[in-house]
Each structure stands twice: as C-alpha cells, then as structure tokens.
C-alpha cells in the first residue's frame, strides 16, 4: 500500500497539479500577513481557517489525478479498502507538507512578532496552539476534499459544489451564536480559542469534535465510493 501512496503523490507532483493549491495558499497567506505583524497564536488561528478550503481543494485535486481505469486496477491489486485508504493517506501527507509551509511562511515574511522580553512565554505557547490549530484542520479538510472527489460524486460540478458548500458552511456555521455549529468542523472555534481561552479541556473537546466530524464525512465518502462502484 505504501507504494500506492508514493505513486499517487508522485502523480500529483509530476503532473503539476500541486502548483495551483500551493500558489493559492501562498497568495492567501501573503495577503493575510501583509497587513502587519501579529502574535503567533492570533496569526496562526486565522491562518488555519483560511487554509481549510485550500487543503480540501488540494485533496480533491490529488484524488482526481489518477485515471478511473488505473484506480480500478489498484483496487484489484491491493484490494478495495487499501486502495481507498492509500488515497486518504496520500492526501494527509500532502496536507501536512502544506501545513509545515504555512507555519514557516509568516516568519519568512515578518508576519509575526517576536517576544517582548526574555521571559515572554507567548511565543512558545502561540506556536504550540498554532500547530494544534493547523493539525486540527487536516483531517476535516482531507475528509471534505475526499467527499468532493470525482470518485465520490462523479461529475466535476458536483465536486465544486461540495467544496464550496463545505468551505462556506464551515465559516458560517462556526460563527458565534450559530444554530447548528456541530454541522461544521470546529475551525472557527479553534481560531477563537487560540486568541483567548486555551484551557486543556477546551482543546481536547475541539479535537474530539473535529475527529468525529471528519470520521462522519469520511464515512460518507466511503459510502459514496461504494455506491459509485
């Protein structure tokens, strides 16, 4: 299965399909950090929110690179379950690479402020919260991108609709006072947490929420794959 993961990542890179989401992410982050310096926790919280649709789109592109015939051959070779798992693992690897770039980017362009004094603990705490917020986004974005992939929905138009609905819904339903926040991953709640109350119990609750939501969406993706054949 690891060979299939590497093959899908290689296809994603060699075809040049990785360039579009990478550029979109860099342009978005450049615009975000171009407004001035901010504390790491605050900056990374917003960065994770804007990166969510980019990672979902990246996942869809990666899963759509492989031709349908080649995907069916992979199912025969390694089995249906492993073929689908290999696609998700390849998407997670690609997402983690993008997350590392997003975490390093603001330091390269001067988008975050350094410690005020030698005893200032805001930087390490902000970095830890920023890493957590970005990692929280990965499973949700991969799940949404997989659900929007061609193998799941069939047509390209349906895939775009799923991405748009998921991306906008994550923001709208995540606003304070939302009537159904559980319908969306907690990316907005995580962003608010990085800039305010970061109690361990709150972080644990949001993590469980994100993983549960992602598992439900992945379940929908697997069901759609089974229905599509």
mmCIF file of C-alpha atoms in Angstrom:
data_model
loop_
_atom_site.group_PDB
_atom_site.id
_atom_site.type_symbol
_atom_site.label_atom_id
_atom_site.label_comp_id
_atom_site.label_asym_id
_atom_site.label_seq_id
_atom_site.Cartn_x
_atom_site.Cartn_y
_atom_site.Cartn_z
ATOM 1 C CA UNK A 1 0.000 0.000 0.000
ATOM 2 C CA UNK A 2 2.898 2.354 0.676
ATOM 3 C CA UNK A 3 3.895 2.009 -2.971
ATOM 4 C CA UNK A 4 0.407 3.142 -3.996
ATOM 5 C CA UNK A 5 0.653 6.148 -1.668
ATOM 6 C CA UNK A 6 4.004 7.124 -3.200
ATOM 7 C CA UNK A 7 2.636 6.637 -6.711
ATOM 8 C CA UNK A 8 -0.281 8.959 -6.063
ATOM 9 C CA UNK A 9 1.949 11.599 -4.522
ATOM 10 C CA UNK A 10 4.350 11.296 -7.462
ATOM 11 C CA UNK A 11 1.494 11.688 -9.921
ATOM 12 C CA UNK A 12 0.255 14.730 -8.017
ATOM 13 C CA UNK A 13 3.688 16.351 -8.264
ATOM 14 C CA UNK A 14 4.780 15.274 -11.744
ATOM 15 C CA UNK A 15 1.590 16.419 -13.435
ATOM 16 C CA UNK A 16 1.985 19.864 -11.916
ATOM 17 C CA UNK A 17 -1.388 19.631 -10.172
ATOM 18 C CA UNK A 18 0.272 20.515 -6.870
ATOM 19 C CA UNK A 19 1.167 24.008 -8.084
ATOM 20 C CA UNK A 20 -2.336 25.515 -8.094
ATOM 21 C CA UNK A 21 -3.291 24.844 -4.449
ATOM 22 C CA UNK A 22 0.230 25.737 -3.305
ATOM 23 C CA UNK A 23 0.080 29.106 -5.069
ATOM 24 C CA UNK A 24 -3.434 29.716 -3.780
ATOM 25 C CA UNK A 25 -2.257 29.010 -0.254
ATOM 26 C CA UNK A 26 0.797 31.252 -0.546
ATOM 27 C CA UNK A 27 -1.200 34.122 -2.050
ATOM 28 C CA UNK A 28 -3.836 33.819 0.651
ATOM 29 C CA UNK A 29 -1.254 33.694 3.423
ATOM 30 C CA UNK A 30 0.698 36.558 1.847
ATOM 31 C CA UNK A 31 -2.454 38.684 1.860
ATOM 32 C CA UNK A 32 -3.200 37.656 5.435
ATOM 33 C CA UNK A 33 0.238 38.536 6.794
ATOM 34 C CA UNK A 34 0.654 41.596 4.605
ATOM 35 C CA UNK A 35 -1.465 43.680 6.942
ATOM 36 C CA UNK A 36 1.168 43.814 9.664
ATOM 37 C CA UNK A 37 2.633 41.745 12.451
ATOM 38 C CA UNK A 38 0.555 39.774 14.922
ATOM 39 C CA UNK A 39 1.147 37.441 17.843
ATOM 40 C CA UNK A 40 1.726 33.820 16.707
ATOM 41 C CA UNK A 41 -1.421 32.431 18.367
ATOM 42 C CA UNK A 42 -3.694 35.004 16.741
ATOM 43 C CA UNK A 43 -1.992 34.791 13.347
ATOM 44 C CA UNK A 44 -1.946 31.010 13.225
ATOM 45 C CA UNK A 45 -5.590 30.778 14.294
ATOM 46 C CA UNK A 46 -6.691 32.801 11.279
ATOM 47 C CA UNK A 47 -4.169 31.003 9.053
ATOM 48 C CA UNK A 48 -5.739 27.627 9.902
ATOM 49 C CA UNK A 49 -9.186 28.929 8.920
ATOM 50 C CA UNK A 50 -8.109 30.236 5.516
ATOM 51 C CA UNK A 51 -6.060 27.101 4.878
ATOM 52 C CA UNK A 52 -9.065 24.796 5.353
ATOM 53 C CA UNK A 53 -10.600 25.261 1.857
ATOM 54 C CA UNK A 54 -7.138 25.190 0.265
ATOM 55 C CA UNK A 55 -6.336 21.809 1.822
ATOM 56 C CA UNK A 56 -9.757 20.450 0.868
ATOM 57 C CA UNK A 57 -9.230 21.580 -2.737
ATOM 58 C CA UNK A 58 -5.721 20.111 -2.713
ATOM 59 C CA UNK A 59 -7.134 16.767 -1.568
ATOM 60 C CA UNK A 60 -9.726 16.752 -4.333
ATOM 61 C CA UNK A 61 -7.080 17.512 -6.971
ATOM 62 C CA UNK A 62 -4.772 14.783 -5.659
ATOM 63 C CA UNK A 63 -7.513 12.154 -5.686
ATOM 64 C CA UNK A 64 -8.725 13.248 -9.132
ATOM 65 C CA UNK A 65 -5.287 12.934 -10.777
ATOM 66 C CA UNK A 66 -5.471 9.147 -11.068
ATOM 67 C CA UNK A 67 -7.500 7.921 -14.076
ATOM 68 C CA UNK A 68 -10.564 5.842 -13.284
ATOM 69 C CA UNK A 69 -9.170 2.767 -15.011
ATOM 70 C CA UNK A 70 -5.920 2.936 -13.045
ATOM 71 C CA UNK A 71 -7.871 3.312 -9.815
ATOM 72 C CA UNK A 72 -9.874 0.162 -10.594
ATOM 73 C CA UNK A 73 -6.666 -1.715 -11.354
ATOM 74 C CA UNK A 74 -5.305 -0.612 -7.984
ATOM 75 C CA UNK A 75 -8.434 -1.994 -6.319
ATOM 76 C CA UNK A 76 -7.834 -5.361 -7.964
ATOM 77 C CA UNK A 77 -4.149 -5.337 -6.998
ATOM 78 C CA UNK A 78 -4.261 -4.225 -3.355
ATOM 79 C CA UNK A 79 -7.960 -4.538 -2.530
ATOM 80 C CA UNK A 80 -10.763 -2.007 -2.314
ATOM 81 C CA UNK A 81 -10.155 -0.978 1.306
ATOM 82 C CA UNK A 82 -6.416 -0.458 0.853
ATOM 83 C CA UNK A 83 -6.891 1.470 -2.367
ATOM 84 C CA UNK A 84 -9.206 3.937 -0.653
ATOM 85 C CA UNK A 85 -7.009 4.166 2.421
ATOM 86 C CA UNK A 86 -3.958 4.829 0.236
ATOM 87 C CA UNK A 87 -5.703 7.807 -1.332
ATOM 88 C CA UNK A 88 -6.582 9.278 2.049
ATOM 89 C CA UNK A 89 -3.047 8.719 3.376
ATOM 90 C CA UNK A 90 -1.525 10.406 0.316
ATOM 91 C CA UNK A 91 -3.846 13.372 0.870
ATOM 92 C CA UNK A 92 -2.837 13.581 4.546
ATOM 93 C CA UNK A 93 0.863 13.578 3.640
ATOM 94 C CA UNK A 94 0.334 16.355 1.088
ATOM 95 C CA UNK A 95 -1.721 18.345 3.607
ATOM 96 C CA UNK A 96 0.968 18.042 6.286
ATOM 97 C CA UNK A 97 3.599 19.375 3.878
ATOM 98 C CA UNK A 98 1.372 22.364 3.145
ATOM 99 C CA UNK A 99 0.824 22.902 6.870
ATOM 100 C CA UNK A 100 4.582 22.993 7.501
ATOM 101 C CA UNK A 101 4.942 25.635 4.778
ATOM 102 C CA UNK A 102 2.081 27.630 6.312
ATOM 103 C CA UNK A 103 3.704 27.503 9.744
ATOM 104 C CA UNK A 104 7.065 28.692 8.414
ATOM 105 C CA UNK A 105 5.733 31.310 5.986
ATOM 106 C CA UNK A 106 4.917 34.148 8.436
ATOM 107 C CA UNK A 107 8.410 34.001 9.932
ATOM 108 C CA UNK A 108 9.925 34.351 6.482
ATOM 109 C CA UNK A 109 7.864 37.431 5.588
ATOM 110 C CA UNK A 110 7.878 39.077 9.017
ATOM 111 C CA UNK A 111 4.195 38.454 9.658
ATOM 112 C CA UNK A 112 4.551 37.563 13.344
ATOM 113 C CA UNK A 113 6.056 39.490 16.210
ATOM 114 C CA UNK A 114 8.828 38.175 18.427
ATOM 115 C CA UNK A 115 8.985 38.060 22.234
ATOM 116 C CA UNK A 116 8.705 41.336 24.103
ATOM 117 C CA UNK A 117 11.213 40.292 26.779
ATOM 118 C CA UNK A 118 13.334 37.195 27.537
ATOM 119 C CA UNK A 119 10.684 35.857 29.931
ATOM 120 C CA UNK A 120 7.809 36.226 27.491
ATOM 121 C CA UNK A 121 6.123 32.829 27.042
ATOM 122 C CA UNK A 122 3.612 33.999 24.406
ATOM 123 C CA UNK A 123 5.801 32.784 21.541
ATOM 124 C CA UNK A 124 6.176 29.090 22.538
ATOM 125 C CA UNK A 125 2.542 28.947 23.683
ATOM 126 C CA UNK A 126 1.424 30.628 20.479
ATOM 127 C CA UNK A 127 3.482 28.215 18.390
ATOM 128 C CA UNK A 128 2.021 25.212 20.200
ATOM 129 C CA UNK A 129 -1.537 26.499 19.717
ATOM 130 C CA UNK A 130 -0.795 27.303 16.088
ATOM 131 C CA UNK A 131 0.479 23.812 15.373
ATOM 132 C CA UNK A 132 -2.586 22.371 17.109
ATOM 133 C CA UNK A 133 -4.991 24.568 15.114
ATOM 134 C CA UNK A 134 -3.401 23.581 11.803
ATOM 135 C CA UNK A 135 -3.322 19.883 12.656
ATOM 136 C CA UNK A 136 -6.978 20.144 13.675
ATOM 137 C CA UNK A 137 -7.807 21.343 10.164
ATOM 138 C CA UNK A 138 -6.033 18.493 8.337
ATOM 139 C CA UNK A 139 -8.458 15.592 8.921
ATOM 140 C CA UNK A 140 -11.510 17.784 8.289
ATOM 141 C CA UNK A 141 -10.073 19.227 5.073
ATOM 142 C CA UNK A 142 -8.974 15.811 3.784
ATOM 143 C CA UNK A 143 -12.425 14.385 4.563
ATOM 144 C CA UNK A 144 -14.201 17.224 2.727
ATOM 145 C CA UNK A 145 -11.842 17.030 -0.258
ATOM 146 C CA UNK A 146 -12.305 13.267 -0.485
ATOM 147 C CA UNK A 147 -16.093 13.648 -0.406
ATOM 148 C CA UNK A 148 -15.820 16.166 -3.260
ATOM 149 C CA UNK A 149 -13.540 13.960 -5.398
ATOM 150 C CA UNK A 150 -14.585 12.584 -8.778
ATOM 151 C CA UNK A 151 -14.660 9.014 -7.495
ATOM 152 C CA UNK A 152 -17.183 10.087 -4.861
ATOM 153 C CA UNK A 153 -19.552 12.490 -6.625
ATOM 154 C CA UNK A 154 -18.939 11.623 -10.280
ATOM 155 C CA UNK A 155 -19.148 14.996 -12.047
ATOM 156 C CA UNK A 156 -16.798 17.950 -11.615
ATOM 157 C CA UNK A 157 -19.672 20.336 -10.987
ATOM 158 C CA UNK A 158 -20.908 18.332 -8.016
ATOM 159 C CA UNK A 159 -17.392 18.287 -6.586
ATOM 160 C CA UNK A 160 -17.093 22.079 -6.789
ATOM 161 C CA UNK A 161 -20.489 22.410 -5.128
ATOM 162 C CA UNK A 162 -19.438 20.138 -2.258
ATOM 163 C CA UNK A 163 -16.209 22.114 -1.762
ATOM 164 C CA UNK A 164 -17.989 25.460 -1.847
ATOM 165 C CA UNK A 165 -20.759 24.329 0.487
ATOM 166 C CA UNK A 166 -18.282 22.775 2.906
ATOM 167 C CA UNK A 167 -15.909 25.732 2.891
ATOM 168 C CA UNK A 168 -18.581 28.410 3.319
ATOM 169 C CA UNK A 169 -20.560 26.287 5.745
ATOM 170 C CA UNK A 170 -17.532 25.770 7.982
ATOM 171 C CA UNK A 171 -17.232 29.541 8.408
ATOM 172 C CA UNK A 172 -20.920 30.457 8.617
ATOM 173 C CA UNK A 173 -21.912 27.620 10.948
ATOM 174 C CA UNK A 174 -18.802 28.248 13.028
ATOM 175 C CA UNK A 175 -19.748 31.825 13.897
ATOM 176 C CA UNK A 176 -20.627 32.639 17.475
ATOM 177 C CA UNK A 177 -24.318 32.019 18.068
ATOM 178 C CA UNK A 178 -24.718 29.546 15.214
ATOM 179 C CA UNK A 179 -27.866 27.427 15.488
ATOM 180 C CA UNK A 180 -26.099 24.246 14.334
ATOM 181 C CA UNK A 181 -22.333 24.529 14.881
ATOM 182 C CA UNK A 182 -21.996 20.726 15.044
ATOM 183 C CA UNK A 183 -22.722 20.527 11.309
ATOM 184 C CA UNK A 184 -19.296 22.039 10.586
ATOM 185 C CA UNK A 185 -15.769 21.250 11.768
ATOM 186 C CA UNK A 186 -14.653 23.471 14.683
ATOM 187 C CA UNK A 187 -12.153 25.540 12.717
ATOM 188 C CA UNK A 188 -13.732 28.857 13.731
ATOM 189 C CA UNK A 189 -13.981 27.755 17.345
ATOM 190 C CA UNK A 190 -10.317 26.737 17.234
ATOM 191 C CA UNK A 191 -9.354 30.154 15.867
ATOM 192 C CA UNK A 192 -11.221 31.856 18.700
ATOM 193 C CA UNK A 193 -9.548 29.550 21.200
ATOM 194 C CA UNK A 194 -6.022 30.378 20.021
ATOM 195 C CA UNK A 195 -6.744 34.045 20.614
ATOM 196 C CA UNK A 196 -8.399 33.608 24.014
ATOM 197 C CA UNK A 197 -9.252 30.753 26.350
ATOM 198 C CA UNK A 198 -6.901 27.854 25.645
ATOM 199 C CA UNK A 199 -7.798 25.546 28.530
ATOM 200 C CA UNK A 200 -6.711 21.943 28.084
ATOM 201 C CA UNK A 201 -10.297 20.691 28.354
ATOM 202 C CA UNK A 202 -11.385 23.095 25.617
ATOM 203 C CA UNK A 203 -8.596 21.930 23.319
ATOM 204 C CA UNK A 204 -9.499 18.289 23.978
ATOM 205 C CA UNK A 205 -13.174 18.916 23.288
ATOM 206 C CA UNK A 206 -12.477 20.677 19.985
ATOM 207 C CA UNK A 207 -10.083 17.902 18.961
ATOM 208 C CA UNK A 208 -12.694 15.213 19.616
ATOM 209 C CA UNK A 209 -15.281 17.300 17.748
ATOM 210 C CA UNK A 210 -13.000 17.665 14.715
ATOM 211 C CA UNK A 211 -12.116 13.977 14.606
ATOM 212 C CA UNK A 212 -15.754 12.918 14.995
ATOM 213 C CA UNK A 213 -16.881 15.265 12.215
ATOM 214 C CA UNK A 214 -14.061 14.059 9.964
ATOM 215 C CA UNK A 215 -14.892 10.418 10.631
ATOM 216 C CA UNK A 216 -18.528 11.046 9.718
ATOM 217 C CA UNK A 217 -17.587 12.758 6.448
ATOM 218 C CA UNK A 218 -15.065 10.027 5.580
ATOM 219 C CA UNK A 219 -17.858 7.546 6.215
ATOM 220 C CA UNK A 220 -19.965 9.447 3.697
ATOM 221 C CA UNK A 221 -17.077 9.372 1.235
ATOM 222 C CA UNK A 222 -16.658 5.600 1.589
ATOM 223 C CA UNK A 223 -20.406 5.104 1.192
ATOM 224 C CA UNK A 224 -20.396 7.236 -1.972
ATOM 225 C CA UNK A 225 -17.404 5.280 -3.331
ATOM 226 C CA UNK A 226 -19.292 2.062 -2.760
ATOM 227 C CA UNK A 227 -22.357 3.479 -4.494
ATOM 228 C CA UNK A 228 -20.279 4.732 -7.434
ATOM 229 C CA UNK A 229 -18.575 1.332 -7.782
#
